[in-house]
Short mmCIF file of C-alpha atoms and ligand atoms in Angstrom, two decimals:
data_model
loop_
_atom_site.label_atom_id
_atom_site.label_comp_id
_atom_site.label_asym_id
_atom_site.label_seq_id
_atom_site.Cartn_x
_atom_site.Cartn_y
_atom_site.Cartn_z
CA UNK Q 125 0.00 0.00 0.00
CA UNK Q 126 1.29 3.46 -0.81
CA UNK Q 127 1.88 5.87 2.03
CA UNK Q 128 -0.08 9.09 1.43
CA UNK Q 129 2.15 12.14 1.03
CA UNK Q 130 -0.33 14.20 3.03
CA UNK Q 131 -3.03 13.33 5.54
CA UNK Q 132 -5.15 15.95 7.27
CA UNK Q 133 -7.60 14.42 9.71
CA UNK Q 134 -10.33 16.62 11.20
CA UNK Q 135 -8.03 19.65 11.36
CA UNK Q 136 -9.27 22.80 13.07
CA UNK Q 137 -7.68 26.24 13.16
CA UNK Q 138 -9.41 29.25 14.73
CA UNK Q 139 -8.37 32.86 15.08
CA UNK Q 140 -9.63 35.31 17.70
CA UNK Q 141 -12.22 34.41 20.31
CA UNK Q 142 -15.76 35.18 21.43
CA UNK Q 143 -17.82 37.08 18.87
CA UNK Q 144 -14.79 37.66 16.66
CA UNK Q 145 -13.74 33.99 16.48
CA UNK Q 146 -13.06 32.80 12.92
CA UNK Q 147 -12.90 29.11 12.04
CA UNK Q 148 -10.30 29.25 9.29
CA UNK Q 149 -10.30 25.44 9.11
CA UNK Q 150 -13.44 23.85 10.50
CA UNK Q 151 -12.80 20.11 10.57
CA UNK Q 152 -10.83 19.57 7.36
CA UNK Q 153 -9.84 16.07 6.24
CA UNK Q 154 -7.78 15.45 3.12
CA UNK Q 155 -5.55 12.64 1.86
CA UNK Q 156 -3.26 13.15 -1.13
CA UNK Q 157 -1.29 10.27 -2.61
CA UNK Q 158 2.08 10.35 -4.38
CA UNK Q 159 1.74 11.48 -7.99
CA UNK Q 160 -1.65 13.10 -7.44
CA UNK Q 161 -2.19 16.78 -8.25
CA UNK Q 162 -5.13 18.31 -6.39
CA UNK Q 163 -6.68 21.76 -6.74
CA UNK Q 164 -8.40 23.60 -3.90
CA UNK Q 165 -10.66 26.42 -5.01
CA UNK Q 166 -12.75 28.79 -2.94
CA UNK Q 167 -13.49 32.44 -2.27
CA UNK Q 168 -11.12 34.81 -0.52
CA UNK Q 169 -11.14 34.25 3.23
CA UNK Q 170 -12.38 30.65 2.97
CA UNK Q 171 -9.24 29.17 4.53
CA UNK Q 172 -7.12 28.15 1.53
CA UNK Q 173 -3.87 29.73 2.71
CA UNK Q 174 -4.41 28.35 6.20
CA UNK Q 175 -4.81 24.90 4.67
CA UNK Q 176 -1.46 25.24 2.87
CA UNK Q 177 0.20 26.57 6.03
CA UNK Q 178 -0.98 23.55 8.02
CA UNK Q 179 -0.03 21.08 5.27
CA UNK Q 180 3.35 22.84 4.99
CA UNK Q 181 4.18 22.45 8.68
CA UNK Q 182 4.13 26.23 9.08
CA UNK Q 183 1.02 26.42 11.28
CA UNK Q 184 0.15 23.94 14.00
CA UNK Q 185 -3.60 23.28 14.12
CA UNK Q 186 -5.66 23.68 17.30
CA UNK Q 187 -6.81 20.10 16.92
CA UNK Q 188 -6.74 17.23 14.47
CA UNK Q 189 -3.92 15.20 13.00
CA UNK Q 190 -1.45 16.01 10.21
CA UNK Q 191 0.95 13.52 8.61
CA UNK Q 192 3.48 14.28 5.85
CA UNK Q 193 5.15 11.40 3.97
CA UNK Q 194 4.00 8.97 6.66
CA UNK Q 195 5.35 11.07 9.51
CA UNK Q 196 2.92 12.46 12.06
CA UNK Q 197 3.86 16.11 12.47
CA UNK Q 198 1.25 17.37 14.89
CA UNK Q 199 2.98 17.84 18.24
CA UNK Q 200 6.51 18.20 16.81
CA UNK Q 201 8.77 21.02 18.06
CA UNK Q 202 9.70 23.89 15.70
CA UNK Q 203 13.13 22.47 14.83
CA UNK Q 204 11.55 19.16 13.89
CA UNK Q 205 8.92 20.92 11.78
CA UNK Q 206 11.72 22.74 9.95
CA UNK Q 207 13.35 19.38 9.25
CA UNK Q 208 10.07 17.98 7.92
CA UNK Q 209 9.78 20.99 5.58
CA UNK Q 210 13.36 20.53 4.33
CA UNK Q 211 13.06 16.78 3.82
CA UNK Q 212 9.56 16.49 2.44
CA UNK Q 213 8.00 19.72 1.24
CA UNK Q 214 8.47 22.11 -1.68
CA UNK Q 215 6.69 25.47 -1.89
CA UNK Q 216 5.71 27.41 -5.01
CA UNK Q 217 4.50 30.95 -4.42
CA UNK Q 218 2.27 33.36 -6.24
CA UNK Q 219 4.72 35.11 -8.55
CA UNK Q 220 8.23 33.86 -7.72
CA UNK Q 221 9.09 37.54 -7.27
CA UNK Q 222 11.23 36.30 -4.38
CA UNK Q 223 14.07 34.90 -6.49
CA UNK Q 224 17.38 36.54 -5.45
CA UNK Q 225 17.98 39.11 -8.20
CA UNK Q 226 21.76 38.65 -8.55
CA UNK Q 227 21.66 34.91 -9.23
CA UNK Q 228 21.48 33.24 -12.61
CA UNK Q 229 18.76 30.61 -13.00
CA UNK Q 230 21.18 27.71 -12.53
CA UNK Q 231 22.55 29.30 -9.34
CA UNK Q 232 19.05 29.83 -7.94
CA UNK Q 233 18.75 26.04 -7.86
CA UNK Q 234 22.25 25.53 -6.46
CA UNK Q 235 21.52 27.96 -3.62
CA UNK Q 236 18.26 26.16 -2.82
CA UNK Q 237 20.05 22.79 -2.72
CA UNK Q 238 22.70 24.17 -0.36
CA UNK Q 239 20.15 25.74 1.96
CA UNK Q 240 18.23 22.47 2.06
CA UNK Q 241 21.40 20.41 2.44
CA UNK Q 242 19.87 17.83 0.14
CA UNK Q 243 19.12 17.15 -3.48
CA UNK Q 244 16.56 14.98 -5.21
CA UNK Q 245 17.46 12.48 -7.88
CA UNK Q 246 17.37 15.11 -10.61
CA UNK Q 247 20.38 17.38 -11.18
CA UNK Q 248 19.91 21.13 -11.53
CA UNK Q 249 20.40 20.88 -15.29
CA UNK Q 250 17.80 18.12 -15.52
CA UNK Q 251 15.37 20.24 -13.54
CA UNK Q 252 15.95 23.27 -15.78
CA UNK Q 253 15.38 21.02 -18.78
CA UNK Q 254 12.18 19.61 -17.26
CA UNK Q 255 10.68 23.06 -16.74
CA UNK Q 256 11.71 24.17 -20.22
CA UNK Q 257 14.37 26.59 -19.00
CA UNK Q 258 17.63 24.95 -20.07
CA UNK Q 259 18.14 27.74 -22.62
CA UNK Q 260 17.75 30.37 -19.87
CA UNK Q 261 20.11 28.80 -17.33
CA UNK Q 262 22.45 31.80 -17.33
CA UNK Q 263 19.73 34.46 -17.11
CA UNK Q 264 19.04 36.49 -13.98
CA UNK Q 265 15.43 37.03 -12.82
CA UNK Q 266 15.22 40.57 -14.30
CA UNK Q 267 15.89 39.11 -17.76
CA UNK Q 268 13.07 36.55 -17.42
CA UNK Q 269 9.35 36.90 -18.06
CA UNK Q 270 6.79 36.22 -15.31
CA UNK Q 271 6.10 32.77 -16.72
CA UNK Q 272 9.81 31.98 -16.92
CA UNK Q 273 10.37 33.10 -13.34
CA UNK Q 274 7.52 30.85 -12.27
CA UNK Q 275 9.18 27.94 -14.08
CA UNK Q 276 12.37 28.62 -12.12
CA UNK Q 277 10.27 28.79 -8.95
CA UNK Q 278 8.86 25.34 -9.73
CA UNK Q 279 12.31 23.89 -10.46
CA UNK Q 280 13.59 25.40 -7.21
CA UNK Q 281 10.73 23.83 -5.25
CA UNK Q 282 11.67 20.43 -6.69
CA UNK Q 283 15.41 20.67 -5.95
CA UNK Q 284 15.25 18.67 -2.72
CA UNK Q 285 13.13 15.91 -4.24
CA UNK Q 286 10.05 16.67 -2.10
CA UNK Q 287 7.20 14.25 -1.43
CA UNK Q 288 4.72 17.10 -1.23
CA UNK Q 289 4.50 20.23 -3.39
CA UNK Q 290 2.37 23.10 -2.05
CA UNK Q 291 1.40 25.74 -4.55
CA UNK Q 292 -0.30 29.04 -3.72
CA UNK Q 293 -2.03 30.88 -6.61
CA UNK Q 294 0.69 30.14 -9.16
CA UNK Q 295 -1.09 31.84 -12.05
CA UNK Q 296 -2.04 35.12 -10.35
CA UNK Q 297 0.55 37.13 -12.30
CA UNK Q 298 0.28 35.29 -15.63
CA UNK Q 299 -1.74 35.66 -18.81
CA UNK Q 300 -4.09 32.86 -19.84
CA UNK Q 301 -1.77 30.89 -22.02
CA UNK Q 302 1.11 31.04 -19.52
CA UNK Q 303 -1.28 30.08 -16.75
CA UNK Q 304 -2.29 26.93 -18.61
CA UNK Q 305 1.31 26.07 -19.38
CA UNK Q 306 2.43 26.50 -15.77
CA UNK Q 307 -0.37 24.40 -14.28
CA UNK Q 308 0.07 21.71 -16.95
CA UNK Q 309 3.77 21.67 -16.06
CA UNK Q 310 2.99 21.31 -12.35
CA UNK Q 311 0.65 18.39 -13.07
CA UNK Q 312 3.19 16.74 -15.34
CA UNK Q 313 6.00 17.04 -12.79
CA UNK Q 314 3.81 15.61 -10.02
CA UNK Q 315 2.81 12.66 -12.20
CA UNK Q 316 6.33 12.03 -13.46
CA UNK Q 317 8.14 12.37 -10.14
CA UNK Q 318 5.45 10.80 -7.96
CA UNK Q 319 5.11 14.04 -6.00
CA UNK Q 320 1.79 14.88 -4.35
CA UNK Q 321 0.72 18.40 -5.29
CA UNK Q 322 -1.83 20.66 -3.64
CA UNK Q 323 -2.56 23.86 -5.52
CA UNK Q 324 -4.71 26.64 -4.14
CA UNK Q 325 -6.23 28.81 -6.83
CA UNK Q 326 -9.17 30.98 -7.74
CA UNK Q 327 -8.38 30.47 -11.42
CA UNK Q 328 -11.14 28.07 -12.54
CA UNK Q 329 -9.72 27.93 -16.07
CA UNK Q 330 -6.69 25.92 -15.08
CA UNK Q 331 -8.25 23.30 -12.83
CA UNK Q 332 -8.86 20.98 -15.80
CA UNK Q 333 -5.19 20.01 -15.47
CA UNK Q 334 -5.79 18.67 -11.95
CA UNK Q 335 -6.65 15.10 -10.97
CA UNK Q 336 -9.13 16.21 -8.34
CA UNK Q 337 -10.80 19.52 -7.49
CA UNK Q 338 -11.92 20.38 -3.97
CA UNK Q 339 -13.83 23.37 -2.79
CA UNK Q 340 -13.26 25.38 0.36
CA UNK Q 341 -16.17 27.34 1.84
CA UNK Q 342 -16.02 28.89 5.32
CA UNK Q 343 -13.22 26.59 6.44
CA UNK Q 344 -14.89 23.41 5.19
CA UNK Q 345 -13.54 21.29 2.38
CA UNK Q 346 -15.74 19.28 0.03
CA UNK Q 347 -15.63 17.69 -3.42
CA UNK Q 348 -16.50 20.26 -6.07
CA UNK Q 349 -19.63 19.49 -8.04
P1 ADP O 697 -7.93 32.41 1.94
O1 ADP O 697 -6.51 32.03 1.69
O2 ADP O 697 -8.92 31.44 1.38
O3 ADP O 697 -8.23 33.80 1.47
P2 ADP O 697 -7.15 32.42 4.75
O4 ADP O 697 -6.73 31.04 5.08
O5 ADP O 697 -6.09 33.42 4.50
O6 ADP O 697 -8.19 32.39 3.52
O7 ADP O 697 -8.07 32.97 5.93
C1 ADP O 697 -9.20 32.28 6.44
C2 ADP O 697 -9.83 33.10 7.54
O8 ADP O 697 -8.96 33.18 8.67
C3 ADP O 697 -10.15 34.53 7.12
O9 ADP O 697 -11.34 34.93 7.74
C4 ADP O 697 -8.98 35.31 7.66
O10 ADP O 697 -9.32 36.64 7.92
C5 ADP O 697 -8.64 34.55 8.93
N1 ADP O 697 -7.21 34.63 9.27
C6 ADP O 697 -6.19 34.07 8.54
N2 ADP O 697 -5.01 34.29 9.13
C7 ADP O 697 -5.28 35.00 10.26
C8 ADP O 697 -4.45 35.52 11.32
N3 ADP O 697 -3.12 35.35 11.34
N4 ADP O 697 -5.07 36.18 12.31
C9 ADP O 697 -6.42 36.35 12.33
N5 ADP O 697 -7.24 35.87 11.37
C10 ADP O 697 -6.69 35.22 10.35
MG1 MG O 698 -5.02 33.09 0.60
#
């Protein structure tokens, strides 16, 4: 039996108290298997970012159970959570505007590998090739388009060979065609590498590339009809 890359079991996160209490996650359960690319859609304020923060070992839930790559992470100390992130999780952000500006594409990946202290089975050159950026390996971020920067951001997130890829609004800064290309690339990489992907998005156009689409409303997750 395969070990799920991510298990959330009846996870609850609240902010504030009394009349102002907000249930950002109100009993969320989710299992994502290796090689599966899942989309989570939902309106602003519905809890999507909180879901990614919990799955990414960045926020500890008030209650419920979280396991990443077979390891139960609820109850771990901060240093252990940081290790879980390094060993198992890759993050892709909204616009990859956070790439260090002085570094060429190839060196962005090298820096990420050094910070992580680990490397997946693909070399940096293989990763650049996989995201269609081999011909831009010596370019710095300023010389790249938004879509190209996002490709580097995806390659960087895969450097450590993660089990789980967490993706927050990856198409927010892209035109339609680039958006499709980037999400298709994410799906392809998850399938090919056996990585479990969870992508939060409000871009309903791109969810056709996903294996499963879930909907978040007021902190509750359900299958999208
Ligand atoms: P989404 O990403 O879907 O827009 P969030 O997960 O960011 O939703 O937020 C869910 C709810 O939790 C919202 O009502 C938001 O205002 C609230 N919330 C999120 N983070 C905090 C925080 N650090 N402090 C207080 N309330 C928060
Ligand atoms: Mg959000």
